[in-house]
mmCIF file of C-alpha atoms in Angstrom:
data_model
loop_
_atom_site.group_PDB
_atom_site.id
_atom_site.type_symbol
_atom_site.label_atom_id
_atom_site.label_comp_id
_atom_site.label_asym_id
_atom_site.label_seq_id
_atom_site.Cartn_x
_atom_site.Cartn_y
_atom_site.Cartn_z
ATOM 1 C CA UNK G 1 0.000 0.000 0.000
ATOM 2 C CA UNK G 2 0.962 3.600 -1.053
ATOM 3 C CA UNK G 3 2.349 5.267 2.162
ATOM 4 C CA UNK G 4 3.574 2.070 3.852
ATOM 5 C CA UNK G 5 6.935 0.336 4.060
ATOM 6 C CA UNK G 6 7.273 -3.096 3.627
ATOM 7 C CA UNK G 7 5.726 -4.988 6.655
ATOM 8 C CA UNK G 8 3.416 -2.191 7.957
ATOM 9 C CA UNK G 9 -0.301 -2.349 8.296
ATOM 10 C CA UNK G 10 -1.991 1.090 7.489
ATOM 11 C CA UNK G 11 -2.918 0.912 11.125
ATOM 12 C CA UNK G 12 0.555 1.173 12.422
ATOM 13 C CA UNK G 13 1.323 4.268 9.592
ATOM 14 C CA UNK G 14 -2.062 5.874 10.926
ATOM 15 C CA UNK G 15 -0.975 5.456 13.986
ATOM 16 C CA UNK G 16 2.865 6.400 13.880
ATOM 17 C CA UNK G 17 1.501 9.237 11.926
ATOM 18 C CA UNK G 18 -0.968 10.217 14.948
ATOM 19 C CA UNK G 19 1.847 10.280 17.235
ATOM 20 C CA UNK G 20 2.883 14.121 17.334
ATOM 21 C CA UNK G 21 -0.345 15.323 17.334
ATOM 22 C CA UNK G 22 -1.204 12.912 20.303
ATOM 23 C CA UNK G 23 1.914 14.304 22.074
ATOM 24 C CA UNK G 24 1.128 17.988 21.444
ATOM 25 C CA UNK G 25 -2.096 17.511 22.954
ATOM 26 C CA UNK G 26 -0.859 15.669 25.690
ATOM 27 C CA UNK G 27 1.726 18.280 26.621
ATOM 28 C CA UNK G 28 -1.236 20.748 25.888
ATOM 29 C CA UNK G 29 -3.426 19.246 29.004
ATOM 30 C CA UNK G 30 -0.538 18.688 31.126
ATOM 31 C CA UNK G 31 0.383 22.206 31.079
ATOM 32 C CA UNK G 32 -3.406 23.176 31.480
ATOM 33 C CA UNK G 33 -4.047 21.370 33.943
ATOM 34 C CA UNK G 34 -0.616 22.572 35.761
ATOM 35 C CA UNK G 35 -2.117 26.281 35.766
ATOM 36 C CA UNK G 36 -5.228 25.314 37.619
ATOM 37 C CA UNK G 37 -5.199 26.134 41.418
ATOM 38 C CA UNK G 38 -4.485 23.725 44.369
ATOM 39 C CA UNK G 39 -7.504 23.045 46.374
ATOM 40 C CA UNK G 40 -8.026 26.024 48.660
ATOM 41 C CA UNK G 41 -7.766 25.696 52.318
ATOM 42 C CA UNK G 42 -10.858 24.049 53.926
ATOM 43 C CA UNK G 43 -12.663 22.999 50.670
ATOM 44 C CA UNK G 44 -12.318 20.139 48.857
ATOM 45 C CA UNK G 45 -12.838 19.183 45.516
ATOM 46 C CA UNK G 46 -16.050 18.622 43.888
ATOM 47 C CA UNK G 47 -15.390 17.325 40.607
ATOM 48 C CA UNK G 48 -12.131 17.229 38.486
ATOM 49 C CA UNK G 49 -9.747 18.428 36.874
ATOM 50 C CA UNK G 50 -11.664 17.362 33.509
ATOM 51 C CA UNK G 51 -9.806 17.855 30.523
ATOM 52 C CA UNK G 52 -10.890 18.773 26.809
ATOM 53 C CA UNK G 53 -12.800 20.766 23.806
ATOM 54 C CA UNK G 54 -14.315 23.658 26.428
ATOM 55 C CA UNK G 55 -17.663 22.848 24.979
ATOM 56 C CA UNK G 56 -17.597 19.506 25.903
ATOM 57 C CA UNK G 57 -16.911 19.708 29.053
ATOM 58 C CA UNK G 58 -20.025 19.097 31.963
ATOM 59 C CA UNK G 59 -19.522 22.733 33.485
ATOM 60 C CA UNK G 60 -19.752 24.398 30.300
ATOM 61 C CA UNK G 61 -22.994 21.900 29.277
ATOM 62 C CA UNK G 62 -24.196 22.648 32.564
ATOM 63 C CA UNK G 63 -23.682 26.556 31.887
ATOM 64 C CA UNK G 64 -25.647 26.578 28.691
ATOM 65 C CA UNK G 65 -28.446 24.194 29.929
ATOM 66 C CA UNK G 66 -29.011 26.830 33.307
ATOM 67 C CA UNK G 67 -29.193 30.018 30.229
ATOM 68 C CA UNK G 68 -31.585 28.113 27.866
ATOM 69 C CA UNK G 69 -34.218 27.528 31.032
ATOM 70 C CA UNK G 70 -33.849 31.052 32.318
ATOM 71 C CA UNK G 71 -35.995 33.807 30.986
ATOM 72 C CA UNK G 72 -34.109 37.194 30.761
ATOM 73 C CA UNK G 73 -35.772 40.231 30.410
ATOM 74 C CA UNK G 74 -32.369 41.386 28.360
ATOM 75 C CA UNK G 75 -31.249 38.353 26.394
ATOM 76 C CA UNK G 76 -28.176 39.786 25.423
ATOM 77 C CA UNK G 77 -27.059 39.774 28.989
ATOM 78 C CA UNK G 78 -26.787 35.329 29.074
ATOM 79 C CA UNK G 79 -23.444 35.316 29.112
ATOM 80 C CA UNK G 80 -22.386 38.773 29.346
ATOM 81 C CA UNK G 81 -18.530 39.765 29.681
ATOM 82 C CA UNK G 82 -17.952 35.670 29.503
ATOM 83 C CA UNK G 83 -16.294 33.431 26.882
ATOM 84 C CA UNK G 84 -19.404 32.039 24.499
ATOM 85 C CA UNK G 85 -19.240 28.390 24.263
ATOM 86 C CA UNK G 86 -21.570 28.432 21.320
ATOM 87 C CA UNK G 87 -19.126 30.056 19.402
ATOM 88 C CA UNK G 88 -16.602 27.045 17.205
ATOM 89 C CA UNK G 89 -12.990 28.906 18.290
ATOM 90 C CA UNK G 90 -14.215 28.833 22.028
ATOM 91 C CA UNK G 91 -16.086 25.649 22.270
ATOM 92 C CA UNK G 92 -13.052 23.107 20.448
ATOM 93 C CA UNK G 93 -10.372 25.334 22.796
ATOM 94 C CA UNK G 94 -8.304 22.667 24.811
ATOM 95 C CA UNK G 95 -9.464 23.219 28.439
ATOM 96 C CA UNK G 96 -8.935 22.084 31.929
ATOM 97 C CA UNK G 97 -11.903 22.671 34.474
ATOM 98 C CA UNK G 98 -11.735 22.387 38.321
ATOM 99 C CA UNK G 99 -14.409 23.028 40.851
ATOM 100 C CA UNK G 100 -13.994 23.145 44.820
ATOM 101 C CA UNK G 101 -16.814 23.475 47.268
ATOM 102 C CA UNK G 102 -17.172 24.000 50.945
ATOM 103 C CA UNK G 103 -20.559 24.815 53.266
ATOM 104 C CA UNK G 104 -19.731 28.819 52.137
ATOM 105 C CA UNK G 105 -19.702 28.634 48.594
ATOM 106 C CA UNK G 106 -18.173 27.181 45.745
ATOM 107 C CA UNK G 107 -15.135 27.938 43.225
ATOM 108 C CA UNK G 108 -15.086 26.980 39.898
ATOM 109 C CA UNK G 109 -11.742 27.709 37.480
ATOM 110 C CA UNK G 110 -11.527 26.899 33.723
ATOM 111 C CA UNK G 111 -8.275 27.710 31.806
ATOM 112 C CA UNK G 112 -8.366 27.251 27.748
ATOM 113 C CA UNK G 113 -5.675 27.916 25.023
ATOM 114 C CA UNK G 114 -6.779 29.937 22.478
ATOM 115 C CA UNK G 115 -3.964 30.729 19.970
ATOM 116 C CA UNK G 116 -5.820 34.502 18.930
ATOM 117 C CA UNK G 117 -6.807 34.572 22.605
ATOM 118 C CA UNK G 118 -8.688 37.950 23.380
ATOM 119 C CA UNK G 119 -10.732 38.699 26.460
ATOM 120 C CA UNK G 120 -14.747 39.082 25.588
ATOM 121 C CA UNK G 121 -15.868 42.675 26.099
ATOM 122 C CA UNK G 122 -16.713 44.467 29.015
ATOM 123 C CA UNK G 123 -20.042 44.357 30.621
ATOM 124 C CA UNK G 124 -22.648 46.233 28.683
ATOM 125 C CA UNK G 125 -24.339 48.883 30.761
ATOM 126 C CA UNK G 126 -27.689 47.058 30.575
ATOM 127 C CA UNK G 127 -26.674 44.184 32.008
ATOM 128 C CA UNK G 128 -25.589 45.795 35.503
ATOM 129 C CA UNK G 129 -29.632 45.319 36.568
ATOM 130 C CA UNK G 130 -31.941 42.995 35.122
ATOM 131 C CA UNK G 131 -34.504 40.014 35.960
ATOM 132 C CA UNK G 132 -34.998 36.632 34.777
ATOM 133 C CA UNK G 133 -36.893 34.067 35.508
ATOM 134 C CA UNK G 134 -35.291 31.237 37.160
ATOM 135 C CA UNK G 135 -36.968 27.941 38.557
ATOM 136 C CA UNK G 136 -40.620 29.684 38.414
ATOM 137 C CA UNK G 137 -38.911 32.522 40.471
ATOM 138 C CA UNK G 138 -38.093 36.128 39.817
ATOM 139 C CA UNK G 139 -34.261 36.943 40.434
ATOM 140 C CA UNK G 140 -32.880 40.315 40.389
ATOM 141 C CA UNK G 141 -29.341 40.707 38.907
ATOM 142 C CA UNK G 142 -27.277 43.456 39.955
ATOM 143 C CA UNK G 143 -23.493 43.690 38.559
ATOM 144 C CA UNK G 144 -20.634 45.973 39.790
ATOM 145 C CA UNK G 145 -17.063 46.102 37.587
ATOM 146 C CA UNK G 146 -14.634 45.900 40.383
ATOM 147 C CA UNK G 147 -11.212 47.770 40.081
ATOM 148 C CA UNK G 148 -8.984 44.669 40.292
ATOM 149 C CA UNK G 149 -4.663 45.129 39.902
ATOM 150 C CA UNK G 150 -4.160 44.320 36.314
ATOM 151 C CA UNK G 151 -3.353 40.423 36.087
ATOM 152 C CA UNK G 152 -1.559 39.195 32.830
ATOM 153 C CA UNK G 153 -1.931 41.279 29.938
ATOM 154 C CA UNK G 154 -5.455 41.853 30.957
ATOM 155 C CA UNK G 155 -8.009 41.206 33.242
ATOM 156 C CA UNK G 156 -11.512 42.305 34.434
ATOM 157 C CA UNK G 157 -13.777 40.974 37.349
ATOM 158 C CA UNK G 158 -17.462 41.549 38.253
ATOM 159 C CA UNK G 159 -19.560 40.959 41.552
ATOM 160 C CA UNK G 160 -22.963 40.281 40.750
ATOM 161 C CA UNK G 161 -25.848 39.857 43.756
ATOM 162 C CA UNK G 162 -28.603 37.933 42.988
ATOM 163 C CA UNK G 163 -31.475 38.190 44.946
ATOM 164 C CA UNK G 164 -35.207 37.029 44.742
ATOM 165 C CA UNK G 165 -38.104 36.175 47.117
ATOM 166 C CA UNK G 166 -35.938 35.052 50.422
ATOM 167 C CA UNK G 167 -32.981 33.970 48.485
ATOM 168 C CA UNK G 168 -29.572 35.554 47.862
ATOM 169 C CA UNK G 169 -26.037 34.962 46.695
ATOM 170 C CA UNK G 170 -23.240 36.486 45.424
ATOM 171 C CA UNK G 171 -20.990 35.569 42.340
ATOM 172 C CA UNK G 172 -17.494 37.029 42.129
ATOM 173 C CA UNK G 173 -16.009 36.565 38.234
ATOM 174 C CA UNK G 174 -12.533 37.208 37.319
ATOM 175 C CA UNK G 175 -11.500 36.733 33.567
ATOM 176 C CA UNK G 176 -8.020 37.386 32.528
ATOM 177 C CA UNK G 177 -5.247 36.487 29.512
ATOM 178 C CA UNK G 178 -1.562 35.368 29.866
ATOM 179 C CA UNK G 179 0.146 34.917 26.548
ATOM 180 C CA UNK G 180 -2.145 32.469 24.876
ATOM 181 C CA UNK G 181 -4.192 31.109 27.563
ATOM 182 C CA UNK G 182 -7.622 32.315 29.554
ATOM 183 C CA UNK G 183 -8.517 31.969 33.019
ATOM 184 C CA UNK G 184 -12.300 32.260 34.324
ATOM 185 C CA UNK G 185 -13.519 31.772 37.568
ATOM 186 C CA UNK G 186 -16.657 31.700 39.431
ATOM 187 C CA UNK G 187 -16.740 32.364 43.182
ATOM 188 C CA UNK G 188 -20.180 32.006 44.481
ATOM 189 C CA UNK G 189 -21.694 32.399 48.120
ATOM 190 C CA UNK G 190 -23.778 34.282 50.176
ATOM 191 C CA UNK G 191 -20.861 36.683 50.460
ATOM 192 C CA UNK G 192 -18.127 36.909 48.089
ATOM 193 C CA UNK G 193 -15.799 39.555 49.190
ATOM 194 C CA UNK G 194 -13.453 41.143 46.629
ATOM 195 C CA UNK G 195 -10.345 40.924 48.535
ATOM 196 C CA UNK G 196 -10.813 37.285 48.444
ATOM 197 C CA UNK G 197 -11.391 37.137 44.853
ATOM 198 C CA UNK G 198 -8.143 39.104 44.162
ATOM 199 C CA UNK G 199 -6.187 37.108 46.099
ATOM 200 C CA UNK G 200 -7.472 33.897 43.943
ATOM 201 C CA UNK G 201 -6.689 35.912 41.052
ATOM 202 C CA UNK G 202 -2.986 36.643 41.793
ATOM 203 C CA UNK G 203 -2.533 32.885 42.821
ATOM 204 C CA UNK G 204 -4.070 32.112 39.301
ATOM 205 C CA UNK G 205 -2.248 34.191 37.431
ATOM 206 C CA UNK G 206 1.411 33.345 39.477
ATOM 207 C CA UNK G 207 0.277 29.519 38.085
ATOM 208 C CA UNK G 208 -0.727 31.030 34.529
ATOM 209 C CA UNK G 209 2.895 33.237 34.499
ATOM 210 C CA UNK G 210 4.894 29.430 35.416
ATOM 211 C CA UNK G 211 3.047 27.448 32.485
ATOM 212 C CA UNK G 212 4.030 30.095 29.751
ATOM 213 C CA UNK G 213 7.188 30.667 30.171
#
């Protein structure tokens, strides 16, 4: 057969001819998975590391499931200031996903390579107060841009409150970009304080700094 030496099935020259690629996208989610964050002090992990296309990965199925059930009165806020998985660059990005939990709240950290990596815009005005309908319930959204110490070449965070009926919780985001990688994380509990949050984000970015250099 054309392509084959004498003595090799086209299985083995598929599959020496696999090899690299395999490799590169081995050393890809080793070095992914090497910027993700040790498991903070008294939480544990709740699922993870998971490895792979971002948009195939249960956090970011999860994510789009919870937007297609909610009801916004401002659509174009789903997703707001966050990567969009529906979109083919993000959604076949290699990624590594880690979430941690405790009785307080919950962390959850994604970090993707993206080789025209760009940070999604900034918040549109709209979306710093809205409603949606979540469950059968009414939940208020109110988001604040936070003045966070620039983290790799750029970086943004958000608090958002959420409150409706009896409930209420706060999510802290922080999005930045080192080189050719992007970090996102979701802290969530029933207070998120921004000092905290910062202090995540300069232990993420110290791992994101180590993995590109």
């Amino acid at each position: 057969m054309a392509g084959c030496s004498s003595g090799e099935s086209a299985d083995q020259a598929a599959g020496s001819a696999t090899q690299p690629a395999a490799s590169a996208s081995s050393a890809e989610s080793a070095r992914l998975r090497a910027a993700l964050l040790p498991v903070p002090k008294g939480m544990r992990i709740a699922y993870g590391p998971e490895l792979g296309a971002y948009g195939s990965l249960k956090s970011t199925q999860q994510g789009l499931e919870a937007m297609r059930q909610a009801k916004l009165e401002r659509p174009e806020c789903a997703g707001a200031a966050q990567l969009d998985a529906t979109e083919p660059e993000v959604a076949r990005a290699p990624a590594a996903v880690i979430a941690f939990s405790a009785a307080r709240g919950s962390i959850t950290q994604a970090v993707m390579s993206m080789p025209s990596a760009s940070l999604p815009a900034p918040l549109p005005p709209q979306c710093s107060l809205y409603k949606a309908t979540v469950g059968g319930s009414e939940v208020t959204y109110r988001t604040q841009t936070l003045t966070m110490p620039t983290k790799g070449q750029e970086s943004r965070a958000y608090l958002t409150t959420a409150s409706g009926g009896d409930k209420h919780a706060q999510i802290g985001t922080v999005i930045m970009r080192r080189e050719h990688l992007i970090m996102s994380m979701l802290v969530v509990g029933e207070k998120v304080k921004p000092a905290g949050m910062f202090e995540l984000a300069r232990l993420a970015d110290q791992n994101l700094a180590r993995v590109t250099r």
